[in-house]
Short mmCIF file of C-alpha atoms in Angstrom, two decimals:
data_model
loop_
_atom_site.label_atom_id
_atom_site.label_comp_id
_atom_site.label_asym_id
_atom_site.label_seq_id
_atom_site.Cartn_x
_atom_site.Cartn_y
_atom_site.Cartn_z
CA UNK A 25 -8.36 -0.34 -10.19
CA UNK A 26 -9.86 3.09 -10.87
CA UNK A 27 -13.40 1.86 -11.42
CA UNK A 28 -16.19 3.04 -9.15
CA UNK A 29 -16.75 -0.53 -7.96
CA UNK A 30 -13.17 -0.76 -6.69
CA UNK A 31 -12.68 2.81 -5.50
CA UNK A 32 -16.08 3.38 -3.91
CA UNK A 33 -15.58 1.27 -0.77
CA UNK A 34 -11.98 2.51 -0.41
CA UNK A 35 -13.01 6.16 -0.51
CA UNK A 36 -15.94 5.61 1.85
CA UNK A 37 -13.70 3.86 4.37
CA UNK A 38 -10.95 6.49 4.27
CA UNK A 39 -13.26 9.50 4.31
CA UNK A 40 -15.06 8.13 7.37
CA UNK A 41 -11.77 7.74 9.24
CA UNK A 42 -10.55 11.20 8.22
CA UNK A 43 -13.76 12.83 9.44
CA UNK A 44 -13.27 16.58 9.52
CA UNK A 45 -9.46 16.25 9.57
CA UNK A 46 -6.74 16.09 6.96
CA UNK A 47 -5.38 12.94 5.27
CA UNK A 48 -1.80 12.17 4.22
CA UNK A 49 -1.21 9.54 1.55
CA UNK A 50 2.20 7.86 1.52
CA UNK A 51 3.27 6.97 -2.05
CA UNK A 52 0.34 8.83 -3.59
CA UNK A 53 1.49 7.93 -7.12
CA UNK A 54 -0.71 9.32 -9.87
CA UNK A 55 -3.52 10.10 -7.44
CA UNK A 56 -5.78 7.11 -8.10
CA UNK A 57 -7.09 7.35 -4.52
CA UNK A 58 -5.93 10.77 -3.35
CA UNK A 59 -7.60 12.83 -6.08
CA UNK A 60 -11.14 11.40 -5.71
CA UNK A 61 -10.76 11.48 -1.91
CA UNK A 62 -10.00 15.20 -2.18
CA UNK A 63 -13.03 15.60 -4.45
CA UNK A 64 -15.12 14.12 -1.62
CA UNK A 65 -14.08 17.04 0.56
CA UNK A 66 -11.20 15.48 2.51
CA UNK A 67 -8.10 17.73 2.50
CA UNK A 68 -5.33 15.47 1.15
CA UNK A 69 -1.55 15.89 1.09
CA UNK A 70 0.73 13.39 -0.63
CA UNK A 71 4.29 12.12 -0.46
CA UNK A 72 5.68 10.50 -3.62
CA UNK A 73 9.18 9.33 -4.53
CA UNK A 74 8.65 9.33 -8.30
CA UNK A 75 8.67 12.76 -9.91
CA UNK A 76 7.23 11.20 -13.08
CA UNK A 77 4.18 9.82 -11.25
CA UNK A 78 3.72 13.09 -9.39
CA UNK A 79 3.72 14.90 -12.75
CA UNK A 80 0.88 12.68 -13.95
CA UNK A 81 -1.06 13.53 -10.77
CA UNK A 82 -0.40 17.21 -11.31
CA UNK A 83 -2.19 17.06 -14.66
CA UNK A 84 -5.32 16.03 -12.75
CA UNK A 85 -5.28 18.55 -9.89
CA UNK A 86 -3.31 21.67 -8.94
CA UNK A 87 -0.73 21.99 -6.18
CA UNK A 88 -2.82 24.30 -4.02
CA UNK A 89 -5.71 21.83 -3.98
CA UNK A 90 -3.57 18.71 -3.37
CA UNK A 91 0.03 19.43 -2.33
CA UNK A 92 2.61 16.69 -3.00
CA UNK A 93 6.11 16.48 -1.48
CA UNK A 94 8.73 14.59 -3.48
CA UNK A 95 10.53 12.16 -1.20
CA UNK A 96 10.71 8.84 0.60
CA UNK A 97 7.61 7.92 2.60
CA UNK A 98 9.78 6.55 5.42
CA UNK A 99 11.61 9.83 6.07
CA UNK A 100 9.93 12.78 4.34
CA UNK A 101 8.09 15.14 6.68
CA UNK A 102 5.36 17.55 5.58
CA UNK A 103 3.90 20.40 7.66
CA UNK A 104 0.88 20.05 9.86
CA UNK A 105 -1.03 17.38 11.73
CA UNK A 106 -3.27 14.73 10.21
CA UNK A 107 -6.26 12.67 11.30
CA UNK A 108 -5.37 9.93 8.80
CA UNK A 109 -2.23 8.57 7.17
CA UNK A 110 -2.75 5.76 4.67
CA UNK A 111 -0.91 3.40 2.31
CA UNK A 112 -2.83 1.41 -0.31
CA UNK A 113 -2.25 -1.57 -2.58
CA UNK A 114 0.84 -3.22 -1.03
CA UNK A 115 2.94 -0.05 -1.32
CA UNK A 116 4.76 -0.58 1.99
CA UNK A 117 6.45 -3.61 0.40
CA UNK A 118 8.43 -1.22 -1.83
CA UNK A 119 10.53 -0.59 1.29
CA UNK A 120 12.91 -3.54 1.04
CA UNK A 121 14.19 -3.81 4.62
CA UNK A 122 12.51 -4.22 7.98
CA UNK A 123 14.24 -1.09 9.26
CA UNK A 124 12.76 0.99 6.42
CA UNK A 125 9.30 -0.37 7.11
CA UNK A 126 9.63 0.43 10.82
CA UNK A 127 10.66 3.98 9.87
CA UNK A 128 7.53 4.22 7.72
CA UNK A 129 5.40 3.47 10.78
CA UNK A 130 7.35 6.01 12.80
CA UNK A 131 6.87 8.60 10.08
CA UNK A 132 3.13 7.93 10.07
CA UNK A 133 2.98 8.35 13.86
CA UNK A 134 5.01 11.56 13.56
CA UNK A 135 2.34 13.08 11.31
CA UNK A 136 -0.73 11.90 13.26
CA UNK A 137 -2.54 13.93 15.85
CA UNK A 138 -3.81 12.23 19.03
CA UNK A 139 -6.45 9.67 18.09
CA UNK A 140 -5.36 9.69 14.44
CA UNK A 141 -5.21 6.49 12.38
CA UNK A 142 -2.65 4.82 10.15
CA UNK A 143 -4.17 2.51 7.50
CA UNK A 144 -2.39 -0.07 5.35
CA UNK A 145 -3.78 -2.27 2.58
CA UNK A 146 -1.54 -5.30 2.13
CA UNK A 147 -1.72 -8.77 0.64
CA UNK A 148 -1.11 -11.83 2.77
CA UNK A 149 2.14 -13.55 1.64
CA UNK A 150 1.26 -16.49 -0.66
CA UNK A 151 3.43 -19.04 1.14
CA UNK A 152 0.44 -21.14 2.14
CA UNK A 153 -0.07 -22.00 -1.55
CA UNK A 154 3.44 -23.40 -1.89
CA UNK A 155 4.19 -27.05 -1.12
CA UNK A 156 7.67 -27.83 0.23
CA UNK A 157 10.34 -27.12 -2.36
CA UNK A 158 8.16 -24.85 -4.54
CA UNK A 159 9.45 -21.31 -4.98
CA UNK A 160 6.87 -19.75 -7.33
CA UNK A 161 3.10 -19.26 -7.35
CA UNK A 162 0.98 -17.78 -10.20
CA UNK A 163 -1.43 -14.94 -9.48
CA UNK A 164 -2.72 -14.29 -13.00
CA UNK A 165 -2.86 -16.58 -16.06
CA UNK A 166 -4.68 -15.13 -19.07
CA UNK A 167 -4.21 -14.59 -22.79
CA UNK A 168 -2.84 -11.10 -22.25
CA UNK A 169 -0.82 -11.58 -19.09
CA UNK A 170 1.08 -14.18 -17.11
CA UNK A 171 2.04 -13.19 -13.59
CA UNK A 172 3.76 -15.18 -10.88
CA UNK A 173 5.60 -14.50 -7.64
CA UNK A 174 8.88 -16.05 -6.53
CA UNK A 175 9.65 -15.97 -2.83
CA UNK A 176 12.81 -15.98 -0.72
CA UNK A 177 11.52 -16.84 2.78
CA UNK A 178 14.91 -16.15 4.40
CA UNK A 179 15.11 -12.52 3.29
CA UNK A 180 11.30 -12.11 3.07
CA UNK A 181 11.69 -10.88 -0.50
CA UNK A 182 8.99 -11.50 -3.07
CA UNK A 183 9.62 -10.81 -6.76
CA UNK A 184 6.58 -10.33 -8.98
CA UNK A 185 7.21 -11.39 -12.59
CA UNK A 186 5.00 -10.16 -15.42
CA UNK A 187 4.80 -11.34 -19.03
CA UNK A 188 2.38 -9.04 -20.86
CA UNK A 189 1.23 -9.64 -24.45
CA UNK A 190 2.63 -6.88 -26.67
CA UNK A 191 0.41 -6.52 -29.72
CA UNK A 192 -0.90 -9.34 -31.94
CA UNK A 193 2.41 -10.75 -33.16
CA UNK A 194 2.86 -13.16 -30.25
CA UNK A 195 5.56 -11.16 -28.48
CA UNK A 196 5.49 -10.56 -24.73
CA UNK A 197 6.95 -7.75 -22.67
CA UNK A 198 8.69 -8.88 -19.49
CA UNK A 199 8.88 -6.95 -16.24
CA UNK A 200 9.53 -7.63 -12.57
CA UNK A 201 9.47 -5.83 -9.23
CA UNK A 202 10.99 -6.61 -5.82
CA UNK A 203 9.04 -6.36 -2.58
CA UNK A 204 9.62 -7.13 1.09
CA UNK A 205 6.55 -8.95 2.37
CA UNK A 206 5.48 -8.79 6.01
CA UNK A 207 2.96 -10.72 8.06
CA UNK A 208 0.17 -8.94 9.95
CA UNK A 209 1.76 -9.80 13.30
CA UNK A 210 5.05 -8.24 12.19
CA UNK A 211 3.25 -5.05 11.19
CA UNK A 212 1.57 -4.96 14.60
CA UNK A 213 4.99 -5.04 16.24
CA UNK A 214 6.20 -2.23 13.97
CA UNK A 215 3.15 -0.25 15.04
CA UNK A 216 3.92 -0.82 18.72
CA UNK A 217 7.49 0.38 18.16
CA UNK A 218 6.01 3.56 16.66
CA UNK A 219 3.59 4.01 19.56
CA UNK A 220 0.47 2.94 17.68
CA UNK A 221 -2.21 0.46 18.74
CA UNK A 222 -4.13 -1.97 16.51
CA UNK A 223 -7.75 -0.85 16.28
CA UNK A 224 -9.11 -3.32 13.71
CA UNK A 225 -8.21 -5.62 10.84
CA UNK A 226 -10.59 -6.58 8.03
CA UNK A 227 -10.31 -8.53 4.78
CA UNK A 228 -11.39 -5.77 2.39
CA UNK A 229 -12.57 -2.17 2.21
CA UNK A 230 -16.15 -3.33 2.57
CA UNK A 231 -15.48 -4.66 6.08
CA UNK A 232 -15.49 -8.44 5.55
CA UNK A 233 -13.97 -10.34 8.50
CA UNK A 234 -10.29 -11.18 8.27
CA UNK A 235 -9.77 -14.95 8.38
CA UNK A 236 -7.00 -17.46 7.74
CA UNK A 237 -8.21 -17.68 4.12
CA UNK A 238 -8.13 -13.92 3.43
CA UNK A 239 -5.91 -12.89 0.52
CA UNK A 240 -5.28 -9.41 1.95
CA UNK A 241 -6.03 -7.22 4.92
CA UNK A 242 -6.89 -3.63 5.71
CA UNK A 243 -5.30 -2.80 9.07
CA UNK A 244 -5.99 0.29 11.16
CA UNK A 245 -3.70 1.44 13.97
CA UNK A 246 -4.55 4.34 16.24
CA UNK A 247 -2.33 6.89 17.95
CA UNK A 248 -3.35 7.10 21.62
CA UNK A 249 -4.96 10.33 22.81
#
């Protein structure tokens, strides 16, 4: 995920949208995107709930160069106005209710200046791969890792299950994480509630068209001038 092949198109896309303005990353984590974006000359500020992850970021870059506020991306407010607010790699699904996700959009709009953009990278829910009665779909099957998602379509909750090989003795480490998935049309309605307008939707950071077969989307909403 940190390779140049993966990060290059992401950084090019975000830096073009930021232009000469500042960027705010919701859930900046350890700075996988925010740090190299700052190194490209874009002033970046972050919001991060995990103090542990923020501490890892801080070992890469100092507070004056890339400030980070500890808090919830749906409610935490930082000073100033931004040309770009962005969320990468499905992070909005960590907010487990529709209300929290709507508040995330409102918080993005709150930080944007007129004409500013809010960008989300999000996978398309895998329900189309599930025949009637099936509740799980694999997303990775390899010698080192088995990953599959289980889905509750009533609550729109997806649980990602991971079994990762732990050494050479045949043991596996198990982990799981809960997410609230949302369809592109639902996100568009959240954006409208927050006063944002859909500008474009593509299938990847390189700009491929978004189609019914796309596994994810990059969506850009704009705050009216």
